[in-house]
XYZ file of C-alpha atoms in Angstrom:
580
model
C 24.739 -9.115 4.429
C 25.526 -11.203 7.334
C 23.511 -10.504 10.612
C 26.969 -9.197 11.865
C 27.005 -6.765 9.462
C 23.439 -6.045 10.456
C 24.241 -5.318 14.094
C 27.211 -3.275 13.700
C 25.462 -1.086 10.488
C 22.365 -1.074 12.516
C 24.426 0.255 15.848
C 25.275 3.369 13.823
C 22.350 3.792 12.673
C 20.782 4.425 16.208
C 23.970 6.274 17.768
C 24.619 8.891 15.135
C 21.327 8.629 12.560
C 22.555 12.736 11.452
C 25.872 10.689 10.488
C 24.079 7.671 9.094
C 21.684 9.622 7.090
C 23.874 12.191 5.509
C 25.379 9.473 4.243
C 22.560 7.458 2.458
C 21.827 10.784 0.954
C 25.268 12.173 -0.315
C 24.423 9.089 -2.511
C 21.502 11.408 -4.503
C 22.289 14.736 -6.435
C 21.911 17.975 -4.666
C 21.882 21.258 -5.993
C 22.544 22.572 -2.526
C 23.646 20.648 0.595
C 21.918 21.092 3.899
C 24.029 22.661 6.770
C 25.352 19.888 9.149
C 22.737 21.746 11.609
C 19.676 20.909 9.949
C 20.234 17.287 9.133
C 17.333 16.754 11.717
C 14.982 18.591 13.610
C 12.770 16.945 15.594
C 9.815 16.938 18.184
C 7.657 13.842 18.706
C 6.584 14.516 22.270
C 3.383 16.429 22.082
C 3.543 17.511 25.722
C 6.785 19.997 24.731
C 5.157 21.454 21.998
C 4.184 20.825 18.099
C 5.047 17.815 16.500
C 7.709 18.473 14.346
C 9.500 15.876 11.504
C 12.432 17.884 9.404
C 15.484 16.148 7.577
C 17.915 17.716 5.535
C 16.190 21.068 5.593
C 17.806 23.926 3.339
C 19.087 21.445 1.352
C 17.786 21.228 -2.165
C 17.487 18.838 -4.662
C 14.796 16.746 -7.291
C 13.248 13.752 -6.855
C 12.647 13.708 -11.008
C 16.179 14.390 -11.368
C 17.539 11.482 -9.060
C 15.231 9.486 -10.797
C 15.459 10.000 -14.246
C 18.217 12.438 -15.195
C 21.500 11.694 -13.614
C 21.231 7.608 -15.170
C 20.866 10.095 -18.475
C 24.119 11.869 -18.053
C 26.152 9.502 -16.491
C 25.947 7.015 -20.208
C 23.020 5.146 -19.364
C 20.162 6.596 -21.494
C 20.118 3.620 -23.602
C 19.251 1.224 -20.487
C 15.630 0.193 -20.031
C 14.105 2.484 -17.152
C 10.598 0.532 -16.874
C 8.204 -2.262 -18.341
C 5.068 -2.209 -18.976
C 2.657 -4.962 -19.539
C -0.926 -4.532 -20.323
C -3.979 -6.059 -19.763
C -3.843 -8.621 -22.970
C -0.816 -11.335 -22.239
C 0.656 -9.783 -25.953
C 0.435 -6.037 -24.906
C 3.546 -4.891 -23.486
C 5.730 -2.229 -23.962
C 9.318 -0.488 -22.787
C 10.571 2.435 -22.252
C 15.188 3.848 -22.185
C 16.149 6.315 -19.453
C 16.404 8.622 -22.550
C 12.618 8.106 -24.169
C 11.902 8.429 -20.529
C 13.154 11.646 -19.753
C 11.765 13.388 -23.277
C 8.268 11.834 -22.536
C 8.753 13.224 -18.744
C 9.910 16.829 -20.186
C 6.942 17.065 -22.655
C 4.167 16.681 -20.200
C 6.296 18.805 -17.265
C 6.566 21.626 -20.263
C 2.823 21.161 -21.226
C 2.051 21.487 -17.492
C 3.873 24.577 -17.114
C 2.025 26.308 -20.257
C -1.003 25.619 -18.603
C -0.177 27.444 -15.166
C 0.697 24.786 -13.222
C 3.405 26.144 -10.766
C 5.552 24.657 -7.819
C 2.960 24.326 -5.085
C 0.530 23.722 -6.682
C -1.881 20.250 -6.603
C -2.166 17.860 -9.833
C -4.462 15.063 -9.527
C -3.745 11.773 -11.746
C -6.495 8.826 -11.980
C -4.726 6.852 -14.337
C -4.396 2.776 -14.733
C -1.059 0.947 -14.877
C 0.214 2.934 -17.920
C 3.086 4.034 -18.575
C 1.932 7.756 -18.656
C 1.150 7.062 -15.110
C 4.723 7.248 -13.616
C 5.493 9.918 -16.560
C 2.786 11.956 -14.606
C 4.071 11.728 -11.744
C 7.692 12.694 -12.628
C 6.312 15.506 -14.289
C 4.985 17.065 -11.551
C 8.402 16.083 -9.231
C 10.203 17.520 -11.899
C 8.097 21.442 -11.751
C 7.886 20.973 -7.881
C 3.868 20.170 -8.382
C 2.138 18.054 -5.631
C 0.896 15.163 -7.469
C -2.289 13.127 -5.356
C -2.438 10.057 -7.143
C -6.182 8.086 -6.975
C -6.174 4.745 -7.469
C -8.123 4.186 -10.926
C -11.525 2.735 -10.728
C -12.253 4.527 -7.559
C -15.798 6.348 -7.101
C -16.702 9.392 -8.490
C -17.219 10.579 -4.598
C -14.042 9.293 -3.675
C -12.160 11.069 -6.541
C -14.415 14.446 -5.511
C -13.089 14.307 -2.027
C -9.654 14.433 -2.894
C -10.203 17.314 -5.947
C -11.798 19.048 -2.971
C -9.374 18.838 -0.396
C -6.021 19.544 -2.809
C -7.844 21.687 -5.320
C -5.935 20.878 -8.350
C -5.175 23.165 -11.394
C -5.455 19.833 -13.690
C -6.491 16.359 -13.499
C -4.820 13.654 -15.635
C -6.822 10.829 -16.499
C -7.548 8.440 -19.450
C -10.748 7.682 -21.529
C -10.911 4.150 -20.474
C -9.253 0.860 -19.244
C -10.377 -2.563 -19.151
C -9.671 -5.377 -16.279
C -10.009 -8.621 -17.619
C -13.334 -8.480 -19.938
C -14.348 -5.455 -17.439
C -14.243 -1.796 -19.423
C -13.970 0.755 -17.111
C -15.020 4.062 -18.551
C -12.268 6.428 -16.107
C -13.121 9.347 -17.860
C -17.161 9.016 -17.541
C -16.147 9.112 -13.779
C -14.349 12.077 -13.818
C -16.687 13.799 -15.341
C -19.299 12.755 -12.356
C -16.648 13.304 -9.934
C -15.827 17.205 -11.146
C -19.346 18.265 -11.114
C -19.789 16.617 -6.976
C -16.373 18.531 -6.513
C -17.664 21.612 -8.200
C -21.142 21.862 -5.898
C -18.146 22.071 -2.980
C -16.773 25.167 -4.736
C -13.714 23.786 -6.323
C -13.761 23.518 -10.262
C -10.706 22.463 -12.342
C -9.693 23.869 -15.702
C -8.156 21.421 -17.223
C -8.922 17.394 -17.663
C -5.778 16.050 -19.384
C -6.988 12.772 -21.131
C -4.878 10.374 -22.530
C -6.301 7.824 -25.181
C -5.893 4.139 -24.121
C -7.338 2.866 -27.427
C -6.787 -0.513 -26.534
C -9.808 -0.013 -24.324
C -11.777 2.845 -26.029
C -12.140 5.185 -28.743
C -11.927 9.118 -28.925
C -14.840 9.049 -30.732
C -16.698 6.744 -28.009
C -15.669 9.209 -24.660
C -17.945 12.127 -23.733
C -16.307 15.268 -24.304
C -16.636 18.947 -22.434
C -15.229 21.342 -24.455
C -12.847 24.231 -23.079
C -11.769 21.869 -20.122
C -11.169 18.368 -21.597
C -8.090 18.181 -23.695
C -6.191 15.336 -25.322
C -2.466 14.078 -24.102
C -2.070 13.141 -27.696
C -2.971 16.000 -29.293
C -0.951 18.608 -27.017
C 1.875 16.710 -24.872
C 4.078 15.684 -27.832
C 4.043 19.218 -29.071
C 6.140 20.320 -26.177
C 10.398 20.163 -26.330
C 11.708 17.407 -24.877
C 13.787 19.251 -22.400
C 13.036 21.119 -19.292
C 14.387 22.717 -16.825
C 14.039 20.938 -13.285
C 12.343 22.977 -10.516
C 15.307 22.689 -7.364
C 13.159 22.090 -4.043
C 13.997 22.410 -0.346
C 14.130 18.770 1.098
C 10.993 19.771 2.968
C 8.799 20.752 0.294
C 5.726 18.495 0.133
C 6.261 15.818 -2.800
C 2.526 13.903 -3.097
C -0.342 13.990 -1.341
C -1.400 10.047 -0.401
C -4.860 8.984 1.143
C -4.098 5.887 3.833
C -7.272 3.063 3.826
C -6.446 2.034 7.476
C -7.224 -1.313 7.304
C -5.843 -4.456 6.691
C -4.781 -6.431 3.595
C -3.636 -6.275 -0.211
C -4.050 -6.933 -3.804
C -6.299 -9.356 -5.683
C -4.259 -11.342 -7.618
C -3.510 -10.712 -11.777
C -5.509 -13.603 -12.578
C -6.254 -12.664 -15.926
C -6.338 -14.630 -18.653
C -5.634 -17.209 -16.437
C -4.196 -17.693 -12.811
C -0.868 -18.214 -13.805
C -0.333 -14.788 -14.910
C 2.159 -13.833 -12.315
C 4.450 -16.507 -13.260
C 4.174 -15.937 -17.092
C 5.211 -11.843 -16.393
C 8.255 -13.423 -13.738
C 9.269 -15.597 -16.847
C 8.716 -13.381 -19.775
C 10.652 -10.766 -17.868
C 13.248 -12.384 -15.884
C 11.856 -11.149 -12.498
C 14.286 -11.474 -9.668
C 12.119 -9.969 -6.846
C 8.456 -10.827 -6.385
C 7.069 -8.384 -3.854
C 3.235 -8.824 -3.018
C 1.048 -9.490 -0.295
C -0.833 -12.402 1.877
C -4.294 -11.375 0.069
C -2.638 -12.415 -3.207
C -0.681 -15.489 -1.553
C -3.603 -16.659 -0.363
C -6.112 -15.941 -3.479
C -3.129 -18.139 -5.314
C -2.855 -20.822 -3.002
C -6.784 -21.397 -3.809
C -5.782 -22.795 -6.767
C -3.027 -25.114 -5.969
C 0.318 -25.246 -7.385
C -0.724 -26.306 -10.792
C -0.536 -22.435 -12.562
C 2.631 -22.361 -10.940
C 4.407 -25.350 -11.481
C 3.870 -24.249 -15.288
C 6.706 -21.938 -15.152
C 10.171 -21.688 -14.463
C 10.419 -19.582 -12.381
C 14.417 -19.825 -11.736
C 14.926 -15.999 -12.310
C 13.448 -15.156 -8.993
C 15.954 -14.481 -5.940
C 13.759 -12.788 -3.429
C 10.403 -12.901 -2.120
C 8.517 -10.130 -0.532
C 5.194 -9.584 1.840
C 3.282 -6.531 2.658
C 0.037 -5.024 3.756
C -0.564 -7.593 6.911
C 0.282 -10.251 9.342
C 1.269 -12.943 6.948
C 0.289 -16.820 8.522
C 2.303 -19.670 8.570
C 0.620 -21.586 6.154
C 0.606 -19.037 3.301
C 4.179 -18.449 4.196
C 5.072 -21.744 3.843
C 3.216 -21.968 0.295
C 5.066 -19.257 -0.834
C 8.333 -20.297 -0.089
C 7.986 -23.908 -0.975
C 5.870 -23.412 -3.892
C 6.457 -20.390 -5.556
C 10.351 -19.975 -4.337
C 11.037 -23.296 -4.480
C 12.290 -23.955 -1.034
C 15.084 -21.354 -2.286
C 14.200 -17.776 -1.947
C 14.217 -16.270 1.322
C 11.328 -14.269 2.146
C 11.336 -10.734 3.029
C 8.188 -10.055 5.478
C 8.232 -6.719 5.973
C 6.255 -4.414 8.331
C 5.871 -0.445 7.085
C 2.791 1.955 6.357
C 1.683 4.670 3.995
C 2.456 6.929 7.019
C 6.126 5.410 7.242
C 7.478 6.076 3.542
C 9.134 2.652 3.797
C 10.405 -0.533 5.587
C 10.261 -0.183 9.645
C 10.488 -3.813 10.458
C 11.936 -6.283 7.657
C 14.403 -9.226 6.846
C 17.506 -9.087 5.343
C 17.512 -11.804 3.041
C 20.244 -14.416 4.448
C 21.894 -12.395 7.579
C 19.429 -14.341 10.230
C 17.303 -17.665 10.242
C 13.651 -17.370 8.858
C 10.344 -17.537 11.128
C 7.059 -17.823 9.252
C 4.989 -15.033 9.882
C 7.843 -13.078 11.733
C 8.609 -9.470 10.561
C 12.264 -10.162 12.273
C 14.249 -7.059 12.995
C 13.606 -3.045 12.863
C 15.553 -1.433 9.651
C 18.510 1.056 9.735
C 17.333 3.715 11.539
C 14.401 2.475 12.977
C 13.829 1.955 16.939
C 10.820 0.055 17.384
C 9.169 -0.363 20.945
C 6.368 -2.250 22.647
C 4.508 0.059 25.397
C 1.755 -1.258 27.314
C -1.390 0.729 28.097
C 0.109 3.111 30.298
C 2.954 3.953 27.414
C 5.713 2.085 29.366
C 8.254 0.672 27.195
C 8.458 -3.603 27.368
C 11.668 -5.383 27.484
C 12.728 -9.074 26.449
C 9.692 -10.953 25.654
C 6.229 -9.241 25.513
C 3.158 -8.684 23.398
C 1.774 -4.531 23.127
C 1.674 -1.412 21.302
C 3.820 -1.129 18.434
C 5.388 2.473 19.016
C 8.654 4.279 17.182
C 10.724 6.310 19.807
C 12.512 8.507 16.940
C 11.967 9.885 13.477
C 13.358 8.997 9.580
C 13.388 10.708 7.007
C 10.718 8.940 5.326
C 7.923 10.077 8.257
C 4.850 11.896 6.648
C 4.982 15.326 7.929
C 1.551 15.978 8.401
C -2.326 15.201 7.416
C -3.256 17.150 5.334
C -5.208 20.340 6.011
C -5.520 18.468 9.678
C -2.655 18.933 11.838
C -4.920 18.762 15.026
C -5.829 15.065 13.728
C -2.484 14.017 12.808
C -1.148 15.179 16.761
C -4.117 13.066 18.299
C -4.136 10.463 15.946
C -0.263 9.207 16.031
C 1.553 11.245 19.215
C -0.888 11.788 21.572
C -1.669 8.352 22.286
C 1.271 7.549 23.811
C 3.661 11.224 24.419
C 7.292 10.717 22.852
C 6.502 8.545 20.136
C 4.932 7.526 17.036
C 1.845 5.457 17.445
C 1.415 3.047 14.826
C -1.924 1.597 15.665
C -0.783 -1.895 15.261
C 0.155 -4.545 17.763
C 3.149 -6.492 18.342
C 4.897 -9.448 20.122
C 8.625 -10.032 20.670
C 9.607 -13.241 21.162
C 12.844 -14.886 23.313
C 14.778 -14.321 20.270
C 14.010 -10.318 19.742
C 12.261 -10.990 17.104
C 8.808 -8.656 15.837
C 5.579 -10.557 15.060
C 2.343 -8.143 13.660
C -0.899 -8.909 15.833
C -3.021 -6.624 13.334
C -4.735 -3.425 13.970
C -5.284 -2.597 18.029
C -8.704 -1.596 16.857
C -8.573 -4.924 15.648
C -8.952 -6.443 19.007
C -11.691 -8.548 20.745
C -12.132 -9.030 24.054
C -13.829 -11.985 24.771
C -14.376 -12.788 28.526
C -11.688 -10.707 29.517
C -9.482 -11.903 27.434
C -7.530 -9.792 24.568
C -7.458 -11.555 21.435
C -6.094 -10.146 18.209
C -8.341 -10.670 15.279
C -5.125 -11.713 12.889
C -4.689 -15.049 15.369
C -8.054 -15.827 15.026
C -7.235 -15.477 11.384
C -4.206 -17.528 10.661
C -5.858 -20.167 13.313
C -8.687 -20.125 10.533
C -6.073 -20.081 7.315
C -4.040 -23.213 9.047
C -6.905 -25.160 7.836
C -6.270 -26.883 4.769
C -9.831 -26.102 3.214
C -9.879 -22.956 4.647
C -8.139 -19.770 1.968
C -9.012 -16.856 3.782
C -10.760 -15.753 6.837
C -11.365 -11.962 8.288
C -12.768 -11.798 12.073
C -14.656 -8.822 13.884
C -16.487 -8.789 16.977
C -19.965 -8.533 17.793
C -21.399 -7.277 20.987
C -22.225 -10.510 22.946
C -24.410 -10.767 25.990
C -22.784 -12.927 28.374
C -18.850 -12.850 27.292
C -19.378 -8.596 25.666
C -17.921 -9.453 22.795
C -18.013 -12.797 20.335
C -16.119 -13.354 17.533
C -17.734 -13.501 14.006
C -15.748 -15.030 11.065
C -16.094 -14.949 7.443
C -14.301 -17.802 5.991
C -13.937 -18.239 1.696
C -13.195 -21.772 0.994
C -10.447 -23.433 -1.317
C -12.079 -23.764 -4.678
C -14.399 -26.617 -5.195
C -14.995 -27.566 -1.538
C -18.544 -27.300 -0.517
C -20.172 -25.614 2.848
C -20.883 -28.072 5.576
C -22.153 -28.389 9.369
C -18.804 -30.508 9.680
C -16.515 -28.508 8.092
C -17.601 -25.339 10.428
C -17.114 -27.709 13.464
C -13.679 -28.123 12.210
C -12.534 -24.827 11.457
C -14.010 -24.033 15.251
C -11.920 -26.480 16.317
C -8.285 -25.669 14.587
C -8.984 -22.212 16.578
C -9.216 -24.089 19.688
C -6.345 -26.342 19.281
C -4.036 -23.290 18.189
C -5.106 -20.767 20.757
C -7.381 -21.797 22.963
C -11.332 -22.388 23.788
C -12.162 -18.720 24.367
C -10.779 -18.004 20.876
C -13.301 -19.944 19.568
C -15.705 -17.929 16.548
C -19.300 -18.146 17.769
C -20.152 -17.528 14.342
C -18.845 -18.604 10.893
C -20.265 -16.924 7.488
C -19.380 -18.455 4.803
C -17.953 -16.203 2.217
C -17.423 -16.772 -1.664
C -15.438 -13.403 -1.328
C -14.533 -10.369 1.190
C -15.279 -6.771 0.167
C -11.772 -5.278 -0.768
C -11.033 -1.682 -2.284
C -9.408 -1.743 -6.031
C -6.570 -1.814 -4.067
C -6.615 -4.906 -2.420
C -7.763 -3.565 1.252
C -10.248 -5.772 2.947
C -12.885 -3.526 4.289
C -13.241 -4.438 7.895
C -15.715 -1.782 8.903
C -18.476 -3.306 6.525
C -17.943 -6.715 7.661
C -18.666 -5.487 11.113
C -21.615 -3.456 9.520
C -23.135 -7.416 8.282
C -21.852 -8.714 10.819
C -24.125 -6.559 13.630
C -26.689 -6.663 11.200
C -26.285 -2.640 10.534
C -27.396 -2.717 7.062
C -28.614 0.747 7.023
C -24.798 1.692 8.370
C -23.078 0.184 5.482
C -21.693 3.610 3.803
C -19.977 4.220 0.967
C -19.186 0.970 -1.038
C -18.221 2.554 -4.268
C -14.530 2.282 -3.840
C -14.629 -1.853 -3.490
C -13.250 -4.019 -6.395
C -16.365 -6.054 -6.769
C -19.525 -4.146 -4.878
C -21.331 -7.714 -5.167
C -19.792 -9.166 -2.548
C -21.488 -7.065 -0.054
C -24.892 -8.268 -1.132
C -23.555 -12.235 -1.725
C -22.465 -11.823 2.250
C -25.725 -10.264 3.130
C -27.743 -12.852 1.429
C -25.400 -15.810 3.356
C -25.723 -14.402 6.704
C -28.029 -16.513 8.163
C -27.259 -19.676 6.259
């Protein structure tokens, strides 16, 4: 697409988005259009009533059906629908359109025998399987409301969510392992249903599916009456079902937001070259991941990746937060070869998709930029007061209208979700994240507004402070929060990890200090640096913020629930290093 293209596509986008829209979804099957009166109702201004987000409403249609169904009757059963590669290099696996839509049937029909109706909740704590996405469709496919929990999470964490949705069934697995990590999934359902059960919700049904590349039958602990194998009941089912037709407004999933900044560790396992090996052995065209990763690869040079081809590869992708120049620059020259344009794109849970992204080829690349607002999208930067900025300016990231991909609500909180994202600034959608536009229109990320020190008076976003820090060739990654500080009320605090193999010195902190100074100024400077062999991230990827403050302020005793990070070590390494 040429930025042309862009401007005139994007144009009609913004003047007639009921046009625009009906026509991105005449492209999906409907049972039953919407009337051309509902294609959008809409309310974001809390001051003339409820918030209110509806698209396509009376219309009705499947998500399972779009997905799976329609590739099955119009002649492509027989094409590969997904790939799945396991923990082991040699474990891998496929799956047709056709084997995908039987497998999908079975468990929707197995679901249904159970009592599982439309409405109702299904919770699925499940690893990168393949019966994960089969779950999922299932439920789509019945009109179930599936709340998927990342696997590994606490027993706490999965209690909260059983509580809140109360689900007729949860879908798990007896076991998965990471690396040479087992992680015994079912052991902490089993923990989580009896914390969930002291709150007054008990579920009647734990659907377990046996991974026995990671454990046994015989080896999992077993409640009879509620546990149940997929094994022994799914594949009993027929392999046809009939879908469940749902109005375009009927609640899909049910999806728990982190709220902070960052992404996923990389696959590093048996070795870090394991992304390129899976981009190789697969013919991978679009590598979508996020700074975190970048940056976690970039530790160990360009020797894992130099290994591979690599040619397949067209586009590269970035997610999750503020990416800096240096890792962008990595990543194109490195991994893309100084050939595949990078698509930085800005979006959230809460957005369903891309707000803010590049087209790959219509407009010149800027490291670290997000670019230009998608089809649909009209992005604006308000100052305190909620006035919109023109031209050049640095703000609040707002959106003045809605898409169809908007969450519709928190759930069980409606009060929260009015405060939280429209009250804040009346007439729009409050994203919580800052953002500059430069000369040329286009959108660079500052990070989180809660992310924000002010030193002296002066506003400084903690993802400058951050990228400052990254520019430093010894320096991989780098997470700031302030600290109450006497004289200036707040000083920044940094916790720097280190390229492999370079050691901790007095010198080296004087010259990280100083590549902050150089790049933004002397009142950016980090009055503290703690060095970090890692930073406490959630299993999926999120670097928690609010526990680096916790060390940071020396608020041990404050440090809450660490259950859900990938490696709960770290916490205690940092505590250990933070007067060294």
């Amino acid at each position: 697409m040429t930025a042309n293209q862009y401007l005139e596509m994007y144009q009609r986008s913004i003047d007639d988005p009921a046009g625009f829209w009906s026509e991105i979804a005449e492209t999906f099957y409907w049972k039953q259009k919407w009337s051309p009166e509902e294609v959008c109702n809409e309310n974001l201004d809390v001051t003339k009533g409820p918030i209110k987000i509806e698209w396509f409403k009376g219309g009705k249609t499947n998500i399972c059906h779009n997905a799976v169904d329609r590739y099955v009757e119009a002649g492509d059963g027989a094409k590969i629908a997904m790939y799945w590669e396991g923990n082991e290099p040699d474990q891998d696996g496929k799956l047709t359109y056709s084997e995908l839509l039987d497998k999908v049937c079975q468990l929707a029909n197995y679901l249904k025998s159970v009592g599982v109706e439309k409405g109702d909740a299904v919770v699925i704590y499940l690893p990168m399987l393949m019966e994960l996405p089969i779950a999922m469709l299932a439920c789509a496919r019945i009109g179930a409301v599936h709340s998927v929990v990342f696997a590994g999470f606490s027993a706490d964490a999965i209690a909260q969510r059983i509580t809140d949705c109360k689900p007729k069934v949860v879908i798990t697995c007896n076991a998965v392992k990471r690396g040479q990590k087992l992680i015994p999934l079912k052991d902490i359902v089993d923990a989580s249903l009896v914390e969930s059960a002291k709150n007054g919700v008990t579920v009647g049904i734990c659907l377990t599916y046996e991974n026995q590349l990671a454990m046994k039958k015989e080896d999992t602990q077993w409640i009879a009456g509620r546990d149940v194998w997929w094994q022994d009941v799914v594949p009993n089912f027929p392999t046809r079902c009939d879908v469940e037709w749902v109005d375009a407004e009927d609640p899909l999933f049910l999806l728990y937001t982190s709220g902070s900044t960052g992404k996923p560790k990389a696959p590093n396992y048996p070795d870090p070259g394991r992304c390129w090996d899976i981009v190789d052995k697969y013919g991978v065209t679009i590598f979508y991941t996020a700074p975190t990763l970048i940056r976690s690869l970039m530790r160990d040079g360009s020797v894992y990746v130099d290994r591979y081809s690599r040619k397949s590869l067209r586009v590269l992708g970035s997610v999750g937060e503020p990416i800096n120049p240096t890792a962008w620059r990595w990543f194109y020259n490195v991994v893309g070869d100084s050939r595949c344009p990078i698509s930085d794109t800005w979006w959230q849970t809460e957005t369903g998709g891309f707000m803010i992204t590049p087209l790959p080829g219509a407009w010149p690349q800027k490291p670290g930029s997000a670019t230009f607002p998608f089809f649909g999208v009209q992005p604006v930067i308000v100052d305190e007061k909620g006035r919109e900025m023109t031209g050049e300016c640095s703000g609040y990231l707002c959106i003045k209208n809605s898409w169809p991909g908007a969450f519709r609500t928190l759930y069980g909180d409606k009060d929260r979700y009015e405060t939280t994202y429209f009250k804040p600034f009346s007439g729009y959608y409050f994203s919580g994240d800052g953002c500059r536009r430069d000369k040329d229109g286009y959108h660079w990320l500052t990070g989180r507004v809660d992310d924000v020190i002010n030193v002296s008076g002066h506003r400084i976003g903690t993802a400058e402070v951050e990228s400052a820090l990254v520019s430093h060739p010894k320096c991989a990654e780098a997470a700031v929060v302030g600290i109450d500080h006497e004289v200036k009320g707040q000083g920044i605090y940094a916790f720097v990890t280190l390229v492999d193999g370079v050691p901790y010195s007095d010198d080296l902190r004087k010259s990280l200090i100083m590549a902050v100074r150089s790049q933004i100024g002397a009142f950016a400077a980090p009055d503290k640096i703690h060095w970090a062999p890692g930073l406490p991230k959630t299993r999926s990827g999120k670097i928690m913020r609010r526990i680096l403050r916790k060390i940071a302020s020396r608020q041990l005793d404050e440090l809450g629930d660490t259950s859900t990070l990938a490696d709960p070590g770290v916490v205690d390494q940092l505590i250990s290093l933070s007067d060294s």
